[in-house]
Amino acid sequence: MKVLTRTDLEAVQIPRKKPITGARAIAEAVKIADVDVIAAYPIRPYTGVMNALAEMIANGEFAAEIIVADSEHSQFEIAKHASAVGARTFVGSSGVGLLYAAEAIAVTAMDQLPVVALAGCRALDDPGNFGMEWNDTLFFRDSGWLVSWAKDPQEALDMTLVAYRVAEDRRVMLPHFIVVDGATITHIAAPVDTPPKEDVTEFLPPYRPHYPLDPAQGPVTKAQHIAPSLIGPEQRKHVDVAMKRSRDVIAEAWRDYADYVRRTYDPFIETFHMDDAEIALVTMGAYTVNALHAVKEVRRDGIKAGVVRLRYFRPFPAWDLEKVLSGVGGIGVLDFSYSFGSPDSAGVVFNEVRAAMYGNPKPALDFLFLGGREPKPADFVKALKVLHKYVRTGDTPEGKRVFWLTLRGEDV
Amino acid sequence: MSGERRQFKSVKEVPPEDYYTSGRRTCAGCGPALAYRLVLKAAGVNTVVLGPTGCMYVANAHQFLTSPYAIPWFHTQLGGGGAAGVGTAAAFRALMKKGKRRLEDVNVVVFGGDGGFADIGFAGLSMGMSYDYPRLLYVLYDNESYANTGIQASSTTPWGATTTFTPSGKVRRIGNERMKKNVALIMAAHPGVRYVATATLWPPLDLMNKVSKGLGSGGPSFIHVLVPCPKGWFTPPDLTVELSRLAVETGLWVLWEHENGRFRLTYKPSPRKHVKNYMQLQGRFAHLPASEIDMIEEVTEREWEIWAEMDRTGKLMVP
C-alpha cells in the first residue's frame, strides 16, 4: 500500500483540486479563457476536449460559438478566420486529422493569427492505430507554430492559459499547439486545480487584434497574393522574429502565471536528479514519469542518472538544454517519433537534441517507442543501463546507437 | 438581426460607390471582375469579403503590393471558402452576443471559383449552408475551368469544352466528357436553406437584386454566377456581357431562385434561341461538329420542360 506523502495530503485537502481528465482540464482552461469560437471534428483521443466543451456550452457554463465542421481542414480554417475577426479561438485534432488540416495549419502561422490548438498525439495511419506517437504533431515542426508539451492534466490546463497569453502577445502573434501524449493525458484523471476565472483575468486580458477583419475598423487586405520578389523573404523574417521573441515572452508569462495561481514551472525545461547526474534521459510529455521511476531504480544500483524534460519543442530550448546537459557523460533520448532515412535512421526529437548539442557534443543514444505499443517500466530501466554501459565502455549491444525498445523480434 | 432587402429597380438606383476598384491585373473582358464589382455594389460598405485561392486571388494583386478592395478582405485556402465564411460569421456572432463588439449587421461574402466551390471546397460549402448564420453569402463565380493555372477542367466545365486537361485529340475527340455539375440545385436541396439563386452578368440588376435578397434572407445564401472568361473560353474580351446574355437567351444558363422553399424562374427566354448562337462564338467548342451542337440543343429543349414544370409547381426537380 502506498504511504501518503505530505504533498499527497495537501492535494486532497485543497478543496478546488478535483480529479478530472486531461481533456476536461483543457476544456476548463478554454472556459476560463472565455474563448469565443470553437471548431470541432471528431477523432480520438483529442476529441474528449470537444465533448467536454460542447457539454459546458449546452449547459450555459460559458458562451461560445461551437461549430461542428465537415473536416479538420475546415476546423482549422474556421479558427483562423474567426481569429482574424478578433475572436479568441480553440481547435484541435489528433493523428491523421492533423495532417488533413495541414494546409490550414500552415497558413495560420504565416498569417500570424493566435489560434490555440490541442494536439492529442496519435500514431498515424496506415494501419489505423489508437496508440501514441509524436509524428503527427512533429509534422508541424517547421510550420511557425509554438509547440508546448504537457506532462499531466494540470500542466495541460496551465499551458493552455499561458498559450493564449503568449500567442496573443503583440511581440509574438503566432498560433500555439498544446501537445499531450494522447489518451495517457486526455482520458486519464488526475487531481487538477482549476483557478477561478477572476484569478487569471488580469493575467489573460481579452484578445485585441491589431488589424481585425471588421468593417468597423476600416478596410484591410490580408494575405494578398504576392510576386516572390516583393516581400517574400521579409514576410518569412517577420514570422522568424516573432518566434525568436517568443522565448522572452514565454519566460515572462510563466513567471507572471506563478504569481496568479501559486504554481511554479521552469518555463522551458524541467530537470530531475540532474545535480549529480552522469547520464541523462531527455524526453517530453507524460512518459517522463516512467523515466523518473526508472532513474530511482537504477540509482539504487549506484547509477547516477537524471531526467530532462522539454516543455517546449518550438521554440526549441537549445540554450537551456546545453546548459543542463553540460555536466553529463551521455544522453539517451526517449523518443516516440521517427524519421525514416534520417541521419542514423533515428527519431525526430533525437536529431533535434543532437543539433542543439552540436557545440558541446555528447555521446547520445536514441530509444524509440514506435507504432503506439505501450512501453513497459523495464524498457526505461533497460535504456538507462545501456546508456550507462555506453558511457563507461563505449560499447552498446551490437554497436547500435538507435534502439527500437518495444519491437518484438530482431531490431535490424 | 433581420436585414434590409433593398431591390434595385433601375440602373439609376445603383449606388455610385465601388468596393472592388482599381489595383488589380485581371484580364481584359474578365467576367469575374465584373461580377465582383456588381456583387459588392449590392452588398455595400458593411461587408467582409473572403477569397479562396483561384484566378481571382492571383489576378487581384501579385504584380505590385496593391489591393482592389475598399472593404476588409482576407484570403482563404482553395478548399477553405465554406469554413472561412462560417468562421468569420461565427466570430461576429460570438463577439456581438458576448458584448465584445457593437450589435450590427455585417455581411460576409465569400467568392469561390468553380474549383473552390464545386470541387475541392464542395464539402465545406455544404457545411456552411447547413448552419444558420445570417448575412453569409457564398458566390460561386463560375468561369467553368481552373483559369489561373492554365484552363484545366473542373466539375462545372460544360460537356464538349476543350481545356488543357481535356483537350480534343485524334482519339478522344469531344474534350470534356463530364456533364456540368449543377451546384445551385445541390445547395437548394440543403434543409432549411432560405435563398439560393443563379445569375450571370446579364441582366446586371438581376445579379445585384439576388445578392440583396440573399444577404437579407436571414440565413446563409448561395448564388451561382456564370462568368465568361475570354482566356479560357477563347472569346474576344468585348463579348463578355454579350455571352452572358446569350447563355441566358439560349437557355443553357437558367436564371432561377429558390426562396424559402419555393422555386421560380427569374427569366424565361421566349422564344429560346438555338444553343449554337452561344457556342459558336467560343473557341473552346470550335472542334464540335454541328451534329454534337444539335444534340446539346435537344438536351436543352428536354431540360426546359423540367425547368418550366419546376416554375409551375415551385418545387425542386432534377432536369
GROMACS .gro file of N, CA, C and O in nm, chain A residues 219-301:
model
  332
  219PRO      N    1  -1.104   4.932  -4.392
  219PRO     CA    2  -1.060   4.826  -4.482
  219PRO      C    3  -0.920   4.775  -4.450
  219PRO      O    4  -0.834   4.851  -4.408
  220VAL      N    5  -0.902   4.647  -4.468
  220VAL     CA    6  -0.770   4.587  -4.454
  220VAL      C    7  -0.766   4.470  -4.552
  220VAL      O    8  -0.866   4.400  -4.570
  221THR      N    9  -0.655   4.453  -4.622
  221THR     CA   10  -0.639   4.341  -4.714
  221THR      C   11  -0.533   4.249  -4.656
  221THR      O   12  -0.421   4.292  -4.632
  222LYS      N   13  -0.570   4.124  -4.630
  222LYS     CA   14  -0.479   4.030  -4.565
  222LYS      C   15  -0.443   3.916  -4.658
  222LYS      O   16  -0.531   3.859  -4.722
  223ALA      N   17  -0.314   3.883  -4.659
  223ALA     CA   18  -0.264   3.766  -4.731
  223ALA      C   19  -0.292   3.773  -4.880
  223ALA      O   20  -0.327   3.672  -4.943
  224GLN      N   21  -0.280   3.892  -4.934
  224GLN     CA   22  -0.293   3.908  -5.078
  224GLN      C   23  -0.178   3.834  -5.148
  224GLN      O   24  -0.070   3.821  -5.093
  225HIS      N   25  -0.206   3.784  -5.266
  225HIS     CA   26  -0.102   3.713  -5.342
  225HIS      C   27   0.013   3.809  -5.373
  225HIS      O   28  -0.010   3.925  -5.401
  226ILE      N   29   0.135   3.758  -5.368
  226ILE     CA   30   0.249   3.845  -5.398
  226ILE      C   31   0.337   3.781  -5.504
  226ILE      O   32   0.341   3.659  -5.520
  227ALA      N   33   0.408   3.866  -5.577
  227ALA     CA   34   0.519   3.817  -5.656
  227ALA      C   35   0.632   3.793  -5.556
  227ALA      O   36   0.653   3.875  -5.466
  228PRO      N   37   0.705   3.681  -5.568
  228PRO     CA   38   0.803   3.648  -5.464
  228PRO      C   39   0.907   3.757  -5.439
  228PRO      O   40   0.958   3.771  -5.329
  229SER      N   41   0.935   3.835  -5.543
  229SER     CA   42   1.037   3.939  -5.526
  229SER      C   43   0.989   4.053  -5.437
  229SER      O   44   1.068   4.131  -5.386
  230LEU      N   45   0.857   4.063  -5.415
  230LEU     CA   46   0.805   4.180  -5.343
  230LEU      C   47   0.839   4.176  -5.194
  230LEU      O   48   0.919   4.256  -5.147
  231ILE      N   49   0.774   4.085  -5.119
  231ILE     CA   50   0.800   4.079  -4.975
  231ILE      C   51   0.819   3.934  -4.929
  231ILE      O   52   0.799   3.902  -4.813
  232GLY      N   53   0.857   3.844  -5.022
  232GLY     CA   54   0.872   3.702  -4.988
  232GLY      C   55   0.960   3.681  -4.866
  232GLY      O   56   0.914   3.634  -4.762
  233PRO      N   57   1.088   3.715  -4.875
  233PRO     CA   58   1.178   3.691  -4.760
  233PRO      C   59   1.141   3.774  -4.637
  233PRO      O   60   1.154   3.726  -4.524
  234GLU      N   61   1.094   3.896  -4.658
  234GLU     CA   62   1.062   3.983  -4.544
  234GLU      C   63   0.947   3.926  -4.461
  234GLU      O   64   0.948   3.933  -4.338
  235GLN      N   65   0.847   3.868  -4.530
  235GLN     CA   66   0.734   3.809  -4.458
  235GLN      C   67   0.783   3.692  -4.373
  235GLN      O   68   0.746   3.677  -4.257
  236ARG      N   69   0.868   3.608  -4.431
  236ARG     CA   70   0.920   3.493  -4.355
  236ARG      C   71   1.003   3.543  -4.235
  236ARG      O   72   0.997   3.485  -4.126
  237LYS      N   73   1.078   3.648  -4.256
  237LYS     CA   74   1.160   3.702  -4.147
  237LYS      C   75   1.071   3.753  -4.034
  237LYS      O   76   1.105   3.740  -3.917
  238HIS      N   77   0.958   3.808  -4.071
  238HIS     CA   78   0.864   3.859  -3.971
  238HIS      C   79   0.821   3.748  -3.877
  238HIS      O   80   0.817   3.765  -3.754
  239VAL      N   81   0.790   3.633  -3.934
  239VAL     CA   82   0.750   3.517  -3.853
  239VAL      C   83   0.869   3.468  -3.771
  239VAL      O   84   0.856   3.434  -3.652
  240ASP      N   85   0.985   3.469  -3.832
  240ASP     CA   86   1.107   3.424  -3.764
  240ASP      C   87   1.134   3.509  -3.639
  240ASP      O   88   1.165   3.457  -3.533
  241VAL      N   89   1.121   3.640  -3.657
  241VAL     CA   90   1.146   3.731  -3.545
  241VAL      C   91   1.044   3.706  -3.434
  241VAL      O   92   1.078   3.703  -3.315
  242ALA      N   93   0.919   3.682  -3.472
  242ALA     CA   94   0.814   3.654  -3.373
  242ALA      C   95   0.851   3.529  -3.293
  242ALA      O   96   0.838   3.526  -3.170
  243MET      N   97   0.893   3.425  -3.363
  243MET     CA   98   0.932   3.300  -3.295
  243MET      C   99   1.050   3.325  -3.201
  243MET      O  100   1.052   3.277  -3.088
  244LYS      N  101   1.148   3.402  -3.246
  244LYS     CA  102   1.265   3.429  -3.162
  244LYS      C  103   1.226   3.512  -3.039
  244LYS      O  104   1.276   3.488  -2.929
  245ARG      N  105   1.136   3.607  -3.059
  245ARG     CA  106   1.093   3.690  -2.947
  245ARG      C  107   1.012   3.609  -2.845
  245ARG      O  108   1.005   3.646  -2.729
  246SER      N  109   0.949   3.502  -2.891
  246SER     CA  110   0.860   3.427  -2.802
  246SER      C  111   0.937   3.372  -2.682
  246SER      O  112   0.878   3.350  -2.576
  247ARG      N  113   1.067   3.353  -2.695
  247ARG     CA  114   1.147   3.297  -2.585
  247ARG      C  115   1.130   3.383  -2.459
  247ARG      O  116   1.098   3.332  -2.352
  248ASP      N  117   1.149   3.512  -2.471
  248ASP     CA  118   1.136   3.601  -2.355
  248ASP      C  119   0.992   3.611  -2.310
  248ASP      O  120   0.963   3.619  -2.190
  249VAL      N  121   0.901   3.613  -2.407
  249VAL     CA  122   0.759   3.628  -2.373
  249VAL      C  123   0.710   3.506  -2.295
  249VAL      O  124   0.633   3.518  -2.199
  250ILE      N  125   0.757   3.389  -2.335
  250ILE     CA  126   0.718   3.265  -2.266
  250ILE      C  127   0.770   3.267  -2.121
  250ILE      O  128   0.696   3.238  -2.026
  251ALA      N  129   0.896   3.303  -2.106
  251ALA     CA  130   0.955   3.306  -1.971
  251ALA      C  131   0.879   3.405  -1.882
  251ALA      O  132   0.845   3.375  -1.767
  252GLU      N  133   0.849   3.520  -1.939
  252GLU     CA  134   0.776   3.624  -1.866
  252GLU      C  135   0.635   3.574  -1.828
  252GLU      O  136   0.589   3.595  -1.715
  253ALA      N  137   0.569   3.506  -1.922
  253ALA     CA  138   0.432   3.459  -1.898
  253ALA      C  139   0.428   3.357  -1.784
  253ALA      O  140   0.340   3.362  -1.699
  254TRP      N  141   0.523   3.265  -1.782
  254TRP     CA  142   0.521   3.163  -1.676
  254TRP      C  143   0.555   3.225  -1.540
  254TRP      O  144   0.503   3.182  -1.437
  255ARG      N  145   0.642   3.326  -1.541
  255ARG     CA  146   0.672   3.398  -1.415
  255ARG      C  147   0.544   3.464  -1.363
  255ARG      O  148   0.509   3.450  -1.247
  256ASP      N  149   0.476   3.534  -1.450
  256ASP     CA  150   0.350   3.601  -1.413
  256ASP      C  151   0.246   3.500  -1.368
  256ASP      O  152   0.175   3.522  -1.271
  257TYR      N  153   0.236   3.393  -1.442
  257TYR     CA  154   0.133   3.292  -1.413
  257TYR      C  155   0.150   3.238  -1.271
  257TYR      O  156   0.052   3.219  -1.199
  258ALA      N  157   0.275   3.216  -1.233
  258ALA     CA  158   0.304   3.165  -1.099
  258ALA      C  159   0.250   3.260  -0.993
  258ALA      O  160   0.198   3.218  -0.889
  259ASP      N  161   0.257   3.390  -1.018
  259ASP     CA  162   0.205   3.489  -0.922
  259ASP      C  163   0.054   3.475  -0.905
  259ASP      O  164   0.001   3.496  -0.797
  260TYR      N  165  -0.014   3.444  -1.015
  260TYR     CA  166  -0.160   3.437  -1.008
  260TYR      C  167  -0.212   3.306  -0.952
  260TYR      O  168  -0.315   3.303  -0.886
  261VAL      N  169  -0.146   3.195  -0.982
  261VAL     CA  170  -0.201   3.065  -0.941
  261VAL      C  171  -0.119   2.995  -0.833
  261VAL      O  172  -0.155   2.887  -0.789
  262ARG      N  173  -0.009   3.055  -0.793
  262ARG     CA  174   0.078   2.997  -0.690
  262ARG      C  175   0.125   2.855  -0.730
  262ARG      O  176   0.124   2.763  -0.651
  263ARG      N  177   0.162   2.839  -0.854
  263ARG     CA  178   0.221   2.714  -0.903
  263ARG      C  179   0.337   2.754  -0.991
  263ARG      O  180   0.317   2.838  -1.079
  264THR      N  181   0.454   2.703  -0.966
  264THR     CA  182   0.568   2.749  -1.047
  264THR      C  183   0.617   2.638  -1.140
  264THR      O  184   0.610   2.520  -1.107
  265TYR      N  185   0.663   2.682  -1.253
  265TYR     CA  186   0.723   2.591  -1.351
  265TYR      C  187   0.850   2.657  -1.402
  265TYR      O  188   0.855   2.779  -1.416
  266ASP      N  189   0.952   2.576  -1.431
  266ASP     CA  190   1.062   2.628  -1.512
  266ASP      C  191   1.006   2.636  -1.653
  266ASP      O  192   0.947   2.540  -1.701
  267PRO      N  193   1.021   2.751  -1.719
  267PRO     CA  194   0.945   2.766  -1.843
  267PRO      C  195   0.976   2.663  -1.951
  267PRO      O  196   0.885   2.610  -2.011
  268PHE      N  197   1.103   2.635  -1.974
  268PHE     CA  198   1.136   2.555  -2.092
  268PHE      C  199   1.174   2.411  -2.063
  268PHE      O  200   1.147   2.322  -2.143
  269ILE      N  201   1.242   2.392  -1.950
  269ILE     CA  202   1.297   2.259  -1.923
  269ILE      C  203   1.276   2.224  -1.777
  269ILE      O  204   1.295   2.308  -1.689
  270GLU      N  205   1.233   2.103  -1.754
  270GLU     CA  206   1.221   2.055  -1.617
  270GLU      C  207   1.328   1.947  -1.596
  270GLU      O  208   1.345   1.860  -1.682
  271THR      N  209   1.397   1.953  -1.485
  271THR     CA  210   1.502   1.854  -1.461
  271THR      C  211   1.474   1.779  -1.331
  271THR      O  212   1.413   1.833  -1.239
  272PHE      N  213   1.519   1.654  -1.330
  272PHE     CA  214   1.508   1.572  -1.210
  272PHE      C  215   1.643   1.504  -1.185
  272PHE      O  216   1.700   1.444  -1.278
  273HIS      N  217   1.690   1.513  -1.064
  273HIS     CA  218   1.816   1.446  -1.024
  273HIS      C  219   1.933   1.485  -1.114
  273HIS      O  220   2.022   1.404  -1.139
  274MET      N  221   1.934   1.606  -1.163
  274MET     CA  222   2.042   1.642  -1.255
  274MET      C  223   2.164   1.701  -1.183
  274MET      O  224   2.267   1.723  -1.245
  275ASP      N  225   2.151   1.726  -1.052
  275ASP     CA  226   2.263   1.789  -0.981
  275ASP      C  227   2.391   1.708  -0.990
  275ASP      O  228   2.498   1.763  -1.012
  276ASP      N  229   2.377   1.576  -0.974
  276ASP     CA  230   2.498   1.492  -0.976
  276ASP      C  231   2.494   1.389  -1.088
  276ASP      O  232   2.566   1.291  -1.085
  277ALA      N  233   2.404   1.411  -1.185
  277ALA     CA  234   2.383   1.307  -1.286
  277ALA      C  235   2.504   1.290  -1.378
  277ALA      O  236   2.564   1.388  -1.421
  278GLU      N  237   2.536   1.165  -1.406
  278GLU     CA  238   2.642   1.134  -1.503
  278GLU      C  239   2.583   1.099  -1.639
  278GLU      O  240   2.650   1.109  -1.741
  279ILE      N  241   2.460   1.050  -1.636
  279ILE     CA  242   2.388   1.025  -1.762
  279ILE      C  243   2.248   1.086  -1.749
  279ILE      O  244   2.198   1.102  -1.638
  280ALA      N  245   2.190   1.119  -1.864
  280ALA     CA  246   2.057   1.182  -1.858
  280ALA      C  247   1.967   1.127  -1.967
  280ALA      O  248   2.011   1.104  -2.081
  281LEU      N  249   1.840   1.106  -1.929
  281LEU     CA  250   1.738   1.075  -2.028
  281LEU      C  251   1.670   1.206  -2.064
  281LEU      O  252   1.632   1.283  -1.975
  282VAL      N  253   1.658   1.232  -2.194
  282VAL     CA  254   1.591   1.353  -2.241
  282VAL      C  255   1.459   1.312  -2.305
  282VAL      O  256   1.457   1.221  -2.388
  283THR      N  257   1.350   1.375  -2.263
  283THR     CA  258   1.221   1.338  -2.322
  283THR      C  259   1.121   1.453  -2.313
  283THR      O  260   1.157   1.564  -2.271
  284MET      N  261   0.997   1.425  -2.355
  284MET     CA  262   0.889   1.522  -2.344
  284MET      C  263   0.766   1.447  -2.295
  284MET      O  264   0.754   1.327  -2.315
  285GLY      N  265   0.674   1.518  -2.234
  285GLY     CA  266   0.540   1.465  -2.211
  285GLY      C  267   0.524   1.368  -2.097
  285GLY      O  268   0.603   1.363  -2.002
  286ALA      N  269   0.419   1.286  -2.109
  286ALA     CA  270   0.368   1.207  -1.998
  286ALA      C  271   0.463   1.098  -1.951
  286ALA      O  272   0.463   1.061  -1.834
  287TYR      N  273   0.544   1.043  -2.042
  287TYR     CA  274   0.627   0.929  -2.004
  287TYR      C  275   0.749   0.971  -1.923
  287TYR      O  276   0.828   0.887  -1.881
  288THR      N  277   0.761   1.099  -1.899
  288THR     CA  278   0.865   1.148  -1.809
  288THR      C  279   0.855   1.077  -1.674
  288THR      O  280   0.954   1.047  -1.610
  289VAL      N  281   0.732   1.052  -1.634
  289VAL     CA  282   0.708   0.988  -1.505
  289VAL      C  283   0.769   0.847  -1.502
  289VAL      O  284   0.830   0.807  -1.404
  290ASN      N  285   0.756   0.775  -1.613
  290ASN     CA  286   0.816   0.640  -1.619
  290ASN      C  287   0.968   0.650  -1.615
  290ASN      O  288   1.035   0.570  -1.551
  291ALA      N  289   1.021   0.752  -1.683
  291ALA     CA  290   1.166   0.772  -1.684
  291ALA      C  291   1.215   0.797  -1.541
  291ALA      O  292   1.318   0.745  -1.499
  292LEU      N  293   1.136   0.875  -1.470
  292LEU     CA  294   1.174   0.911  -1.333
  292LEU      C  295   1.176   0.788  -1.242
  292LEU      O  296   1.268   0.771  -1.161
  293HIS      N  297   1.076   0.702  -1.257
  293HIS     CA  298   1.075   0.578  -1.177
  293HIS      C  299   1.197   0.493  -1.209
  293HIS      O  300   1.259   0.437  -1.119
  294ALA      N  301   1.232   0.485  -1.338
  294ALA     CA  302   1.348   0.405  -1.377
  294ALA      C  303   1.476   0.464  -1.318
  294ALA      O  304   1.565   0.391  -1.273
  295VAL      N  305   1.484   0.596  -1.318
  295VAL     CA  306   1.602   0.662  -1.261
  295VAL      C  307   1.614   0.628  -1.112
  295VAL      O  308   1.723   0.594  -1.064
  296LYS      N  309   1.502   0.633  -1.042
  296LYS     CA  310   1.506   0.599  -0.899
  296LYS      C  311   1.556   0.455  -0.879
  296LYS      O  312   1.634   0.428  -0.790
  297GLU      N  313   1.512   0.366  -0.968
  297GLU     CA  314   1.551   0.225  -0.957
  297GLU      C  315   1.702   0.207  -0.981
  297GLU      O  316   1.769   0.143  -0.902
  298VAL      N  317   1.754   0.268  -1.087
  298VAL     CA  318   1.896   0.244  -1.117
  298VAL      C  319   1.986   0.319  -1.020
  298VAL      O  320   2.101   0.281  -0.998
  299ARG      N  321   1.933   0.427  -0.962
  299ARG     CA  322   2.013   0.498  -0.861
  299ARG      C  323   2.040   0.408  -0.739
  299ARG      O  324   2.142   0.424  -0.673
  300ARG      N  325   1.948   0.314  -0.714
  300ARG     CA  326   1.971   0.219  -0.605
  300ARG      C  327   2.090   0.128  -0.636
  300ARG      O  328   2.155   0.078  -0.547
  301ASP      N  329   2.121   0.110  -0.765
  301ASP     CA  330   2.237   0.031  -0.806
  301ASP      C  331   2.360   0.120  -0.823
  301ASP      O  332   2.462   0.077  -0.878
   0.00000   0.00000   0.00000
